[in-house]
Coordinates of C-alpha atoms in Angstrom, one line a residue:
M1 CA -3.6 82.0 -66.5
T2 CA -0.1 82.0 -67.8
V3 CA 2.3 79.1 -67.5
P4 CA 5.7 80.6 -66.6
E5 CA 9.0 79.9 -68.1
G6 CA 12.4 79.8 -66.6
P7 CA 15.9 79.7 -67.8
G8 CA 17.9 76.5 -67.7
P9 CA 21.6 76.0 -67.5
H10 CA 23.6 74.3 -70.2
R11 CA 23.2 70.5 -70.5
R12 CA 26.0 68.0 -71.0
A13 CA 26.6 67.5 -74.7
D14 CA 26.7 63.7 -74.4
E15 CA 23.2 63.4 -72.9
P16 CA 20.5 63.7 -75.5
S17 CA 17.4 65.7 -74.6
V18 CA 14.7 63.2 -75.6
V19 CA 11.1 63.4 -74.3
P20 CA 8.2 60.9 -74.9
V21 CA 4.9 62.4 -76.1
L22 CA 1.4 61.5 -77.2
E23 CA -0.9 63.5 -79.5
V24 CA -4.5 62.5 -79.4
G25 CA -6.6 63.6 -82.4
G26 CA -10.2 63.0 -83.3
S27 CA -9.5 59.8 -85.2
H28 CA -6.0 58.8 -84.1
V29 CA -3.3 58.8 -81.4
T30 CA 0.4 59.3 -82.3
A31 CA 3.3 58.6 -80.0
A32 CA 6.9 59.6 -80.5
A33 CA 10.1 60.6 -78.9
V34 CA 11.1 64.2 -79.4
D35 CA 14.7 65.4 -79.5
L36 CA 14.4 68.9 -78.2
D37 CA 18.1 69.7 -78.9
R38 CA 17.4 69.2 -82.6
A39 CA 13.7 70.2 -82.5
R40 CA 12.7 67.1 -84.3
I41 CA 11.0 63.7 -84.0
A42 CA 13.6 61.1 -83.1
D43 CA 14.1 58.7 -86.1
G44 CA 12.0 55.6 -86.1
T45 CA 10.0 56.4 -83.0
R46 CA 6.6 57.6 -84.4
R47 CA 3.7 55.2 -83.7
R48 CA 0.2 56.2 -85.1
L49 CA -2.9 54.1 -84.3
P50 CA -6.5 54.8 -85.2
L51 CA -9.2 55.7 -82.7
T52 CA -12.6 54.6 -83.8
P53 CA -15.6 56.9 -83.5
G54 CA -17.4 56.3 -80.2
I55 CA -14.5 54.4 -78.7
G56 CA -15.0 53.1 -75.2
P57 CA -12.8 53.8 -72.2
E58 CA -11.0 50.5 -72.1
D59 CA -10.2 50.5 -75.9
F60 CA -9.1 54.2 -75.7
L61 CA -6.6 53.5 -72.8
A62 CA -5.4 50.3 -74.5
T63 CA -4.7 52.1 -77.8
L64 CA -2.8 55.0 -76.0
A65 CA -0.8 52.5 -74.1
E66 CA 0.0 50.4 -77.2
A67 CA 1.2 53.5 -79.0
A68 CA 3.3 54.8 -76.1
N69 CA 4.9 51.5 -75.2
G70 CA 5.8 51.0 -78.9
V71 CA 7.9 54.2 -78.6
L72 CA 9.6 53.0 -75.3
A73 CA 10.4 49.7 -76.8
V74 CA 12.7 51.1 -79.6
G75 CA 15.2 52.4 -77.1
A76 CA 15.1 56.0 -78.4
L77 CA 15.0 57.4 -74.9
G78 CA 18.5 56.3 -73.9
A79 CA 17.6 52.7 -73.1
R80 CA 20.3 50.2 -74.1
T81 CA 18.8 47.2 -75.8
D82 CA 22.0 45.3 -76.7
G83 CA 24.0 45.3 -73.5
G84 CA 26.4 48.0 -74.6
V85 CA 25.6 50.1 -77.6
R86 CA 23.2 53.0 -77.0
T87 CA 20.5 53.2 -79.6
D88 CA 19.9 56.9 -79.1
G89 CA 23.2 58.3 -80.2
G90 CA 25.8 55.6 -80.9
A91 CA 28.4 53.8 -78.8
R92 CA 29.6 55.2 -75.5
T93 CA 33.4 55.3 -75.9
D94 CA 34.2 57.0 -72.6
R95 CA 33.3 54.2 -70.2
G96 CA 33.4 51.0 -72.2
T97 CA 30.5 48.7 -72.6
Y98 CA 27.7 48.4 -70.1
P99 CA 27.0 45.2 -68.2
P100 CA 23.7 43.5 -68.8
R101 CA 20.8 45.6 -67.6
G102 CA 19.7 44.8 -64.1
A103 CA 23.1 43.7 -62.8
R104 CA 25.8 45.9 -61.4
P105 CA 28.7 43.7 -60.4
D106 CA 30.3 46.5 -58.4
R107 CA 27.2 48.0 -56.7
G108 CA 24.3 45.5 -56.9
T109 CA 21.2 46.2 -58.8
Y110 CA 20.4 49.2 -60.9
P111 CA 18.0 51.8 -59.5
A112 CA 14.8 52.3 -61.3
R113 CA 15.1 53.9 -64.7
G114 CA 14.7 57.7 -64.4
V115 CA 16.1 57.9 -60.8
R116 CA 19.6 59.0 -60.0
T117 CA 20.4 57.8 -56.5
D118 CA 23.7 59.7 -56.5
Q119 CA 22.3 63.1 -57.3
G120 CA 18.6 63.0 -56.5
T121 CA 16.4 64.5 -59.1
H122 CA 17.9 65.8 -62.2
P123 CA 18.5 69.6 -62.4
D124 CA 17.4 71.4 -65.6
R125 CA 20.1 70.8 -68.1
G126 CA 20.0 73.2 -71.0
A127 CA 17.5 74.4 -73.5
H128 CA 16.9 74.7 -77.2
P129 CA 17.3 78.4 -77.8
A130 CA 13.9 78.7 -79.4
L131 CA 12.2 77.3 -76.4
G132 CA 12.5 80.6 -74.6
G133 CA 14.1 78.9 -71.6
Y134 CA 12.4 75.5 -71.5
P135 CA 14.8 73.1 -69.7
A136 CA 15.8 70.2 -71.8
V137 CA 15.3 66.7 -70.4
G138 CA 18.2 64.3 -70.5
A139 CA 17.9 60.6 -71.4
H140 CA 17.6 59.4 -67.8
A141 CA 14.9 61.9 -66.8
A142 CA 13.0 61.6 -70.1
L143 CA 11.2 58.5 -69.0
G144 CA 9.8 60.2 -65.9
T145 CA 7.6 62.8 -67.6
W146 CA 5.4 62.4 -70.7
G147 CA 3.8 65.3 -72.6
I148 CA 0.2 64.5 -73.8
A149 CA -1.7 66.8 -76.2
V150 CA -5.4 66.1 -76.1
P151 CA -8.5 68.1 -77.4
G152 CA -10.8 69.8 -75.0
P153 CA -12.9 70.0 -73.0
F154 CA -10.5 68.3 -70.6
D155 CA -9.3 68.9 -67.1
Y156 CA -5.6 69.2 -68.0
A157 CA -4.3 69.7 -64.4
R158 CA -6.0 66.5 -63.2
G159 CA -5.9 64.4 -66.4
I160 CA -9.7 63.9 -66.6
A161 CA -11.7 63.9 -69.8
R162 CA -14.8 66.2 -69.8
Y163 CA -16.4 65.1 -73.1
H164 CA -20.0 65.3 -72.1
G165 CA -22.0 65.5 -75.3
V166 CA -18.9 65.6 -77.5
G167 CA -19.9 63.2 -80.2
K168 CA -17.1 60.7 -80.8
F169 CA -15.6 61.0 -77.3
A170 CA -18.8 61.2 -75.3
S171 CA -18.3 57.8 -73.8
L172 CA -15.0 59.0 -72.3
D173 CA -16.6 61.7 -70.2
G174 CA -15.3 61.6 -66.6
L175 CA -12.5 59.2 -67.5
A176 CA -9.4 59.7 -65.3
V177 CA -7.0 59.2 -68.2
G178 CA -3.9 60.2 -66.2
D179 CA -4.5 57.8 -63.3
L180 CA -5.6 54.9 -65.5
L181 CA -2.9 55.3 -68.2
T182 CA 0.1 55.6 -66.0
P183 CA 0.2 52.0 -64.8
R184 CA -0.2 50.7 -68.3
L185 CA 3.1 52.3 -69.4
N186 CA 6.3 50.4 -69.1
P187 CA 8.4 51.7 -67.5
R188 CA 5.9 53.5 -65.4
P189 CA 6.3 57.3 -65.6
T190 CA 6.4 59.6 -62.6
R191 CA 4.3 62.2 -64.3
L192 CA 2.0 62.8 -67.2
R193 CA 1.6 66.5 -68.3
F194 CA -1.5 67.1 -70.3
L195 CA -2.1 70.2 -72.5
N196 CA -4.6 71.3 -75.1
D197 CA -3.8 70.1 -78.6
A198 CA -4.0 73.7 -80.0
S199 CA -1.6 74.9 -77.3
A200 CA 0.8 72.1 -78.2
F201 CA 0.6 73.1 -81.8
A202 CA 1.3 76.7 -80.9
L203 CA 4.4 75.8 -78.8
G204 CA 5.7 73.6 -81.6
A205 CA 5.2 76.3 -84.2
R206 CA 7.0 78.9 -82.1
L207 CA 9.8 76.5 -81.5
T208 CA 10.4 75.5 -85.1
A209 CA 9.2 78.5 -87.2
H210 CA 8.7 81.6 -85.1
P211 CA 11.3 81.6 -82.2
G212 CA 11.4 85.4 -82.2
S213 CA 7.7 85.9 -81.8
R214 CA 6.7 87.8 -78.7
R215 CA 2.9 87.2 -78.8
L216 CA 1.9 84.3 -81.0
V217 CA -1.7 83.1 -81.7
A218 CA -2.4 79.7 -83.1
I219 CA -5.7 78.8 -84.8
T220 CA -6.5 75.2 -85.9
L221 CA -9.3 74.8 -88.4
G222 CA -10.8 71.3 -88.9
T223 CA -13.7 69.5 -87.2
G224 CA -13.9 72.6 -85.1
V225 CA -11.9 75.7 -84.3
G226 CA -9.0 75.4 -81.8
S227 CA -6.9 78.2 -80.5
A228 CA -4.0 79.1 -78.3
F229 CA -2.4 82.4 -77.2
L230 CA 1.3 82.6 -76.3
D231 CA 3.0 85.5 -74.6
R232 CA 6.8 85.0 -75.0
G233 CA 6.2 81.2 -75.0
A234 CA 3.8 81.1 -72.0
I235 CA 0.3 79.8 -72.6
V236 CA -2.3 82.5 -71.7
E237 CA -5.8 81.3 -70.9
D238 CA -7.3 83.6 -68.2
D239 CA -6.6 87.2 -69.2
P240 CA -8.8 90.1 -70.4
R241 CA -6.6 90.2 -73.6
V242 CA -7.9 86.8 -74.7
P243 CA -11.3 85.1 -75.1
P244 CA -12.5 83.0 -72.1
E245 CA -10.1 80.2 -71.5
G246 CA -8.2 81.3 -74.6
R247 CA -10.9 79.6 -76.7
V248 CA -11.9 81.2 -80.0
D249 CA -14.6 78.5 -80.4
L250 CA -16.6 80.3 -77.6
L251 CA -16.9 83.4 -79.8
T252 CA -20.0 84.2 -81.7
V253 CA -20.8 85.5 -85.2
D254 CA -24.2 87.3 -85.6
G255 CA -25.3 85.8 -82.3
R256 CA -24.4 82.2 -83.2
P257 CA -21.4 80.1 -82.1
L258 CA -18.4 80.7 -84.4
E259 CA -18.3 77.0 -85.2
D260 CA -21.8 77.2 -86.8
T261 CA -20.0 79.2 -89.5
V262 CA -16.3 78.1 -89.4
S263 CA -16.0 74.3 -89.1
T264 CA -15.9 71.2 -91.2
R265 CA -19.5 70.5 -90.2
A266 CA -20.8 73.9 -91.0
M267 CA -19.1 74.4 -94.3
T268 CA -19.7 71.0 -95.8
A269 CA -23.4 71.1 -94.7
Q270 CA -23.8 74.5 -96.4
Y271 CA -22.2 73.1 -99.6
T272 CA -24.6 70.2 -99.6
D273 CA -27.6 72.4 -99.0
R274 CA -26.7 74.6 -101.9
T275 CA -25.6 72.0 -104.4
G276 CA -27.3 68.8 -103.4
R277 CA -23.9 67.1 -103.5
P278 CA -22.1 65.8 -100.3
V279 CA -18.4 66.5 -99.8
D280 CA -16.0 64.5 -97.7
G281 CA -14.6 67.1 -95.3
L282 CA -12.7 70.3 -95.7
R283 CA -10.0 68.8 -97.9
E284 CA -12.5 67.9 -100.6
L285 CA -14.3 71.2 -100.2
T286 CA -11.1 73.2 -100.6
A287 CA -10.2 71.0 -103.6
C288 CA -13.5 71.9 -105.2
A289 CA -12.8 75.6 -104.6
A290 CA -9.3 75.3 -106.1
A291 CA -10.9 73.7 -109.2
D292 CA -13.0 76.9 -109.6
D293 CA -16.2 75.6 -108.0
A294 CA -17.8 78.9 -107.4
T295 CA -20.1 77.6 -104.6
A296 CA -17.2 76.0 -102.7
R297 CA -15.1 79.2 -103.1
D298 CA -17.9 81.4 -101.9
I299 CA -18.6 79.3 -98.8
I300 CA -14.9 79.2 -97.8
T301 CA -14.4 82.9 -98.4
S302 CA -17.5 83.8 -96.4
A303 CA -16.4 81.6 -93.5
L304 CA -12.9 83.2 -93.5
H305 CA -14.4 86.7 -93.5
A306 CA -16.4 85.7 -90.5
L307 CA -13.4 84.2 -88.8
G308 CA -11.4 87.4 -89.5
G309 CA -14.1 89.5 -88.0
A310 CA -14.3 87.4 -84.8
L311 CA -10.5 87.3 -84.4
A312 CA -9.6 90.9 -85.2
P313 CA -10.5 92.5 -81.8
W314 CA -8.8 89.8 -79.8
L315 CA -5.6 89.9 -81.9
T316 CA -5.6 93.6 -81.4
A317 CA -6.1 93.4 -77.6
F318 CA -3.4 90.7 -77.3
E319 CA -1.0 92.8 -79.5
A320 CA -0.2 89.7 -81.5
D321 CA 2.7 89.8 -83.9
T322 CA 2.2 86.3 -85.4
V323 CA -0.8 84.1 -86.2
V324 CA -0.1 80.5 -87.2
F325 CA -2.9 78.4 -88.8
G326 CA -3.1 74.6 -88.7
G327 CA -5.6 71.9 -89.4
S328 CA -7.0 70.3 -92.5
I329 CA -7.9 73.6 -94.2
T330 CA -4.2 74.7 -94.4
A331 CA -3.7 72.5 -97.4
A332 CA -5.5 75.2 -99.4
W333 CA -3.6 78.1 -97.8
P334 CA -3.0 79.9 -101.2
L335 CA -6.8 80.0 -101.5
I336 CA -7.8 80.8 -97.9
G337 CA -4.9 83.2 -97.0
P338 CA -5.9 86.2 -99.1
P339 CA -9.6 86.5 -97.9
L340 CA -8.6 86.0 -94.3
T341 CA -5.9 88.6 -94.5
A342 CA -8.3 91.0 -96.2
S343 CA -10.9 90.4 -93.5
L344 CA -8.4 91.1 -90.6
S345 CA -7.1 94.3 -92.1
H346 CA -10.6 95.4 -93.0
H347 CA -11.7 95.2 -89.4
T348 CA -8.4 96.6 -88.0
P349 CA -6.0 98.1 -90.5
S350 CA -3.0 97.7 -88.2
L351 CA -3.4 93.9 -88.4
A352 CA -2.1 94.1 -92.0
R353 CA 1.4 94.0 -90.3
L354 CA 0.8 90.6 -88.8
T355 CA 2.9 87.7 -89.8
L356 CA 0.5 85.0 -91.0
S357 CA 1.6 81.5 -91.7
A358 CA 0.2 78.0 -92.2
R359 CA 1.7 74.8 -91.0
A360 CA 0.5 71.7 -92.8
D361 CA 2.6 69.5 -90.5
G362 CA 0.3 70.1 -87.5
E363 CA 1.0 66.7 -85.9
D364 CA 4.7 67.3 -85.9
Q365 CA 4.2 70.7 -84.3
A366 CA 1.9 69.3 -81.6
L367 CA 4.3 66.6 -80.8
L368 CA 7.2 69.1 -80.5
G369 CA 5.1 71.4 -78.4
A370 CA 4.0 68.6 -76.0
A371 CA 7.6 67.7 -75.5
A372 CA 8.5 71.4 -74.7
F373 CA 5.7 71.6 -72.2
A374 CA 6.7 68.3 -70.6
A375 CA 10.3 69.4 -70.4
R376 CA 9.4 72.6 -68.7
G377 CA 7.7 70.7 -65.8
A378 CA 10.1 67.8 -65.6

């Protein structure tokens, strides 16, 4: 399946394109307002809260709502909190000060935030050029649609968690996140658009670092392996050129799941088995390798060779021109880049021409990508 894009006309310069977003990770949720005109997080809007392992449905929803409502409260989406001065871009000098919110002496009460009774729904109003035609969302419409990046398995179209047997999120399996979160947000949005966290990362990386890429693949390496395939900015999930559902984690190495070789769990367990010493995640393992720990270096190199072998035929079939890596392992990119590049070109020499990059700011990229996705459907 591909998610189509469409061109958008220019947007009025005095209406900022700000979109509210959530990014759910394995141990946190981050909310922010994203300014798509500037391809950046709006100043002062980021809210990051922890998610405890095994969190229950009520606490999960309450934490997401707390983070989201914290963003809405700061006025970054065009809300006026002082009766006249706009907090999203300075004072409005063209029409004087605004009367107190809720009272229009000339025409009665204000319509609900996000609804324009004079023009109906907002048309698409411009696009950041790197978005490949994503329509920008103006301040009024921004409150109507949220972009929410969440890890799979998840029914993204219906907003329902499918975490059966997925460790820390198992208690959320079957939770109708969209239906139950919507009434907890103030103001209540008209739509929540969910997407995979790796897809959000891919969209953000294309927007900020690789706007000219025709076919971009994103790989996130951390607790597991995440992936996304973009064809001119459209997410590709059901296509013979990509793995099933666009998921690299469904691939195998020597008849075993890829994540049995390439994941935090697999690599740290292997290190402990070989040395008798536990390590606290990939960051510590890569730090050991950088400090000339031969065992750590061998484990990482072997895992990356396996990853390269699994990816090579799909990158070739997809005719990828760019591969972007994210996740905790990217902190050691000078260490992991060379063996990965060597593995790809060993399996398919033409892949030596690929543009490979690592983004250590994965959260920012996911937030930006979620905003771009939400703007497209607003």
